[in-house]
Each structure stands twice: as structure tokens, then as C-alpha cells.
Coordinates of C-alpha atoms in Angstrom, one line a residue:
X1 CA 7.3 6.1 4.7
X2 CA 4.8 4.3 2.4
X3 CA 4.4 4.6 -1.5
X4 CA 2.1 3.4 -4.5
X5 CA 3.2 2.6 -7.6
X6 CA 0.7 2.2 -10.4
X7 CA 2.4 1.6 -13.6
X8 CA 1.7 -1.2 -16.4
X9 CA 5.4 -1.3 -17.9
X10 CA 6.7 -4.3 -16.2
X11 CA 10.1 -3.4 -15.7
X12 CA 9.8 0.1 -14.8
X13 CA 7.6 -0.6 -12.3
X14 CA 10.3 -3.1 -10.9
X15 CA 13.3 -0.7 -11.5
X16 CA 11.2 2.0 -9.5
X17 CA 10.5 -0.3 -6.7
X18 CA 13.6 -1.7 -6.2
X19 CA 15.3 1.4 -5.7
X20 CA 12.7 2.8 -3.6
X21 CA 12.9 0.0 -1.4
X22 CA 16.4 0.3 -1.4
X23 CA 16.0 3.9 0.4
X24 CA 13.9 2.2 2.5
X25 CA 10.4 3.1 2.2
X26 CA 7.4 0.2 2.2
X27 CA 6.6 -0.1 -1.5
X28 CA 3.3 -1.5 -3.3
X29 CA 2.9 -2.4 -6.7
X30 CA -0.5 -2.4 -8.9
X31 CA -0.3 -3.1 -12.9
X32 CA -3.9 -2.3 -13.9
X33 CA -6.0 1.1 -13.4
X34 CA -9.0 -0.4 -11.2
X35 CA -6.3 -1.9 -9.0
X36 CA -4.5 0.6 -8.3
X37 CA -7.7 2.9 -7.9
X38 CA -9.0 0.5 -5.4
X39 CA -5.6 0.7 -3.0
X40 CA -5.2 4.5 -3.7
X41 CA -8.7 4.7 -2.0
X42 CA -7.5 3.5 1.6
X43 CA -5.6 6.8 1.9
X44 CA -2.5 4.9 3.6
X45 CA 0.0 6.0 0.9
X46 CA 2.4 8.9 1.6
X47 CA 3.0 9.2 -1.8
X48 CA 1.2 7.6 -5.1
X49 CA 3.3 7.7 -8.2
X50 CA 0.7 7.3 -11.4
X51 CA 1.4 6.3 -15.1
X52 CA -1.2 8.1 -17.0
X53 CA -1.7 5.4 -19.9
X54 CA -2.8 2.4 -18.0
X55 CA -5.5 -0.2 -18.7
X56 CA -8.9 -0.2 -17.5
X57 CA -8.8 3.2 -15.8
X58 CA -6.1 6.1 -17.0
X59 CA -4.1 7.7 -14.7
X60 CA -6.4 11.1 -15.1
X61 CA -9.5 9.4 -14.0
X62 CA -7.6 7.7 -11.0
X63 CA -6.4 11.3 -10.0
X64 CA -9.9 12.7 -10.2
X65 CA -11.6 10.0 -8.3
X66 CA -9.2 9.9 -5.2
X67 CA -9.2 13.6 -4.7
X68 CA -12.9 13.5 -5.3
X69 CA -13.0 11.0 -2.0
X70 CA -10.3 13.4 -0.2
X71 CA -7.3 11.3 -0.4
X72 CA -4.3 13.4 0.3
X73 CA -1.5 11.4 -0.7
X74 CA 1.3 13.2 -2.6
X75 CA 0.9 12.3 -6.5
X76 CA 3.7 12.3 -9.2
X77 CA 2.7 11.4 -12.5
X78 CA 4.7 9.3 -15.1
X79 CA 3.5 10.1 -18.5
X80 CA 5.3 9.4 -22.3
X81 CA 3.3 12.9 -23.2
X82 CA 5.0 15.7 -22.5
X83 CA 2.4 18.3 -24.2
X84 CA 1.5 20.9 -22.1
X85 CA -2.4 20.0 -22.0
X86 CA -1.4 16.9 -20.1
X87 CA 0.5 18.2 -17.7
X88 CA -2.3 21.3 -17.2
X89 CA -4.9 18.4 -16.8
X90 CA -2.8 16.6 -14.2
X91 CA -2.0 19.4 -12.1
X92 CA -5.4 20.8 -11.9
X93 CA -6.9 17.6 -11.0
X94 CA -4.5 17.6 -8.3
X95 CA -1.1 16.3 -9.1
X96 CA 2.1 17.5 -6.8
X97 CA 4.6 16.9 -10.0
X98 CA 4.7 15.7 -13.2
X99 CA 7.6 13.3 -14.8
X100 CA 8.0 12.8 -18.5
X101 CA 9.3 9.4 -19.6
X102 CA 12.3 8.7 -19.8
X103 CA 13.7 9.9 -17.2
X104 CA 16.8 8.9 -14.5
X105 CA 15.7 7.2 -11.7
X106 CA 18.2 9.2 -9.5
X107 CA 15.6 12.3 -10.8
X108 CA 12.4 10.2 -9.6
X109 CA 13.9 9.4 -6.3
X110 CA 14.9 13.4 -5.8
X111 CA 11.3 14.3 -6.6
X112 CA 10.1 11.7 -3.9
X113 CA 12.1 12.8 -1.5
X114 CA 11.4 16.3 -2.2
X115 CA 7.9 15.9 -2.2
X116 CA 7.6 14.1 1.3
X117 CA 9.7 16.8 2.9
X118 CA 7.0 18.8 2.5
X119 CA 4.5 17.1 3.3
X120 CA 1.9 18.1 6.0
X121 CA 2.0 15.0 8.6
X122 CA -1.6 16.4 9.6
X123 CA -2.9 15.1 6.1
X124 CA -1.8 11.7 5.8
X125 CA -3.3 8.8 8.1
X126 CA -0.7 6.7 9.3
X127 CA -2.7 3.7 10.7
X128 CA -5.5 1.6 9.6
X129 CA -7.7 0.2 12.4
X130 CA -10.8 -2.3 12.6
X131 CA -12.6 -3.1 15.9
X132 CA -9.9 -3.0 18.7
X133 CA -6.9 -3.0 16.3
X134 CA -4.9 -0.3 15.3
X135 CA -1.7 -0.8 13.1
X136 CA 0.8 2.3 12.4
X137 CA 2.0 1.9 9.0
X138 CA 5.1 4.2 9.8
X139 CA 6.2 2.6 12.9
X140 CA 4.8 -1.3 12.5
X141 CA 3.6 -1.0 16.1
X142 CA 0.4 -2.9 16.7
X143 CA -2.0 -1.6 19.3
X144 CA -5.0 -2.3 21.2
X145 CA -7.2 0.5 21.8
X146 CA -9.4 -1.4 24.8
X147 CA -6.0 -1.8 26.7
X148 CA -3.8 0.6 25.0
X149 CA -1.1 -1.8 24.9
X150 CA 1.5 -2.1 21.7
X151 CA 3.7 -4.3 20.2
X152 CA 6.2 -4.3 17.3
X153 CA 5.5 -6.6 14.5
X154 CA 7.8 -7.6 11.8
X155 CA 7.7 -7.2 7.7
X156 CA 6.1 -10.0 7.1
X157 CA 3.9 -9.7 10.3
X158 CA 3.0 -6.3 9.1
X159 CA 2.1 -6.7 5.5
X160 CA -0.2 -9.9 7.3
X161 CA -2.1 -8.1 9.7
X162 CA -2.6 -4.7 7.2
X163 CA -4.1 -7.6 4.9
X164 CA -6.3 -8.8 7.2
X165 CA -7.4 -5.4 8.9
X166 CA -8.3 -3.9 5.8
X167 CA -10.3 -7.0 5.1
X168 CA -12.0 -7.5 8.2
X169 CA -14.6 -9.9 8.8
X170 CA -14.1 -11.5 5.4
X171 CA -12.8 -14.5 4.5
X172 CA -9.7 -14.1 2.5
X173 CA -8.2 -17.6 0.5
X174 CA -4.7 -18.7 1.3
X175 CA -4.1 -17.8 -2.2
X176 CA -5.1 -14.4 -1.7
X177 CA -2.9 -14.0 1.2
X178 CA 0.5 -15.6 -0.3
X179 CA -0.3 -13.5 -3.3
X180 CA -0.9 -10.1 -1.1
X181 CA 2.2 -10.9 1.1
X182 CA 4.6 -13.3 -0.2
X183 CA 3.9 -12.2 -3.9
X184 CA 2.8 -14.0 -7.0
X185 CA 6.3 -15.4 -7.9
X186 CA 7.2 -16.2 -4.6
X187 CA 8.9 -19.7 -3.5
X188 CA 7.6 -19.4 -0.2
X189 CA 6.6 -23.1 1.1
X190 CA 3.6 -23.7 2.4
X191 CA 3.7 -23.7 6.3
X192 CA 4.8 -20.2 6.1
X193 CA 1.2 -18.8 6.1
X194 CA 0.4 -21.3 9.1
X195 CA 4.0 -20.0 10.7
X196 CA 2.7 -16.4 10.5
X197 CA -0.8 -16.8 11.5
X198 CA 0.6 -18.3 14.7
X199 CA 3.3 -15.5 15.2
X200 CA 0.0 -12.9 14.3
X201 CA -2.2 -14.4 16.8
X202 CA 0.3 -14.5 19.9
X203 CA 0.9 -10.7 19.3
X204 CA -2.7 -9.9 19.0
X205 CA -3.1 -11.9 22.3
X206 CA -0.7 -10.5 24.2
X207 CA -1.9 -6.5 23.7
X208 CA -5.2 -7.9 24.8
X209 CA -7.2 -7.3 21.6
X210 CA -11.0 -9.2 21.2
X211 CA -10.0 -9.5 17.8
X212 CA -9.1 -12.9 16.6
X213 CA -8.2 -14.6 13.5
X214 CA -10.3 -17.6 12.9
X215 CA -9.2 -20.5 10.3
X216 CA -12.3 -21.3 8.1
X217 CA -11.9 -24.9 6.9
X218 CA -11.2 -25.0 3.1
X219 CA -11.5 -21.9 2.4
X220 CA -8.8 -19.9 4.3
X221 CA -8.9 -17.2 7.2
X222 CA -10.6 -14.1 8.4
X223 CA -10.0 -11.6 11.0
X224 CA -13.0 -11.1 13.1
X225 CA -13.2 -7.7 15.2
X226 CA -16.3 -6.8 17.3

């Protein structure tokens, strides 16, 4: 299952992310409200861990916007504020749970598991698609809607495909892709991207898709879909 963390305190975000990855969740982290909202609106997450006090947009503003856009991911609010009014604001805007800082990481994991156990599988969209490509974000299976062929992808292939599909027909620079797939602090070598582009191209061809990953000279790559 996939979890989005929107938390501007890097140490807290890192602790939560590391623990949830050990629990076998796929985790994305963003540290400001605007980026967090953009990603939450994709509606691909089973659960969002959302801090209240964030730069650019508050957690309450993010929560209000995603519920207005019918995003049905479960939301656990995190805040240093313990006042009843703040909790009521969160719940009234569509939060599912509320945890006050400081908290024990075991309690947060327990609350995450409790929310996911009660999740209605019909509520969350478990795939992303563009053109004839569909990527299941629960099973890491890539499929072609035209041929009905499927193929499994590994983690880096999954992250690369996810980014390309979500930005289909847009040119993405190598720097953008590295940041999204490998992370800002990664020491990945420059040929890693070319290698994974090649792997993904082969898998797209195997399932018979009409979509193609095009190299744009001097700029980056683009997933072309019909």
C-alpha cells in the first residue's frame, strides 16, 4: 500500500518514512504544502500523514482541498497543537484520525494499520493510466489496455513509470527524473537512468503498447501516448 507524508520537520519525516518502509509500505515524502497538495490530488495514496503547520499551505487547507476534489485517501493529522478546536477543525474537514506531537512511532504505525484495515477498497484508485498503459500501484504490474498483456516491474522501474505516466506527453529533464526516482541525495551514477529507461522500454514493448519513451535531445525524456 502507498502512503504520502507531508511534514516539514525533516527528522520527523525521515523517522516516519523509514519505519513505514520497514513495514513494507511504499512511501513518498514532501516538506511543503504546495507540493504535498499536488501529490495528494493524484488520488493514488491509501493514506496521507498530514502535518498541520506547513510552509505555503497549512494541513487544514490541504485537507479541505483534497476532500473538495473527492480524494478519499485516509488522512491522519499530525500537530503540536492539542486544542479541541484544532481537532474539531480536522475532523470536520474530513480527517480520519489525529495525533498530537510528540508521539511514539509505534502508536502512529498502529493508527496507520487501523485506518488501512477499515479502508473500503472501492474508495481508493489503485492504478494510474495514460494512453493504453495502466500501472497497478498495489501490485507493481504494468498492463496494456489494448492487448490485455501484463508484466511485473521492479521498484525503480515502478517509480520511473509512475512519474512518466503521471506526466505523459510532457518533457521531463534528467534532473527531474533523478530527483523523483533516486532522490536528491542519491549517489546513483549517470548511466543508471539510461539503463532503467532501456528496461522500461523493453517491458512496454513486450506488452504490446503503442506508447513510447522518447529521448528529447538536450532536454530529457517524454512518454508519448495516444
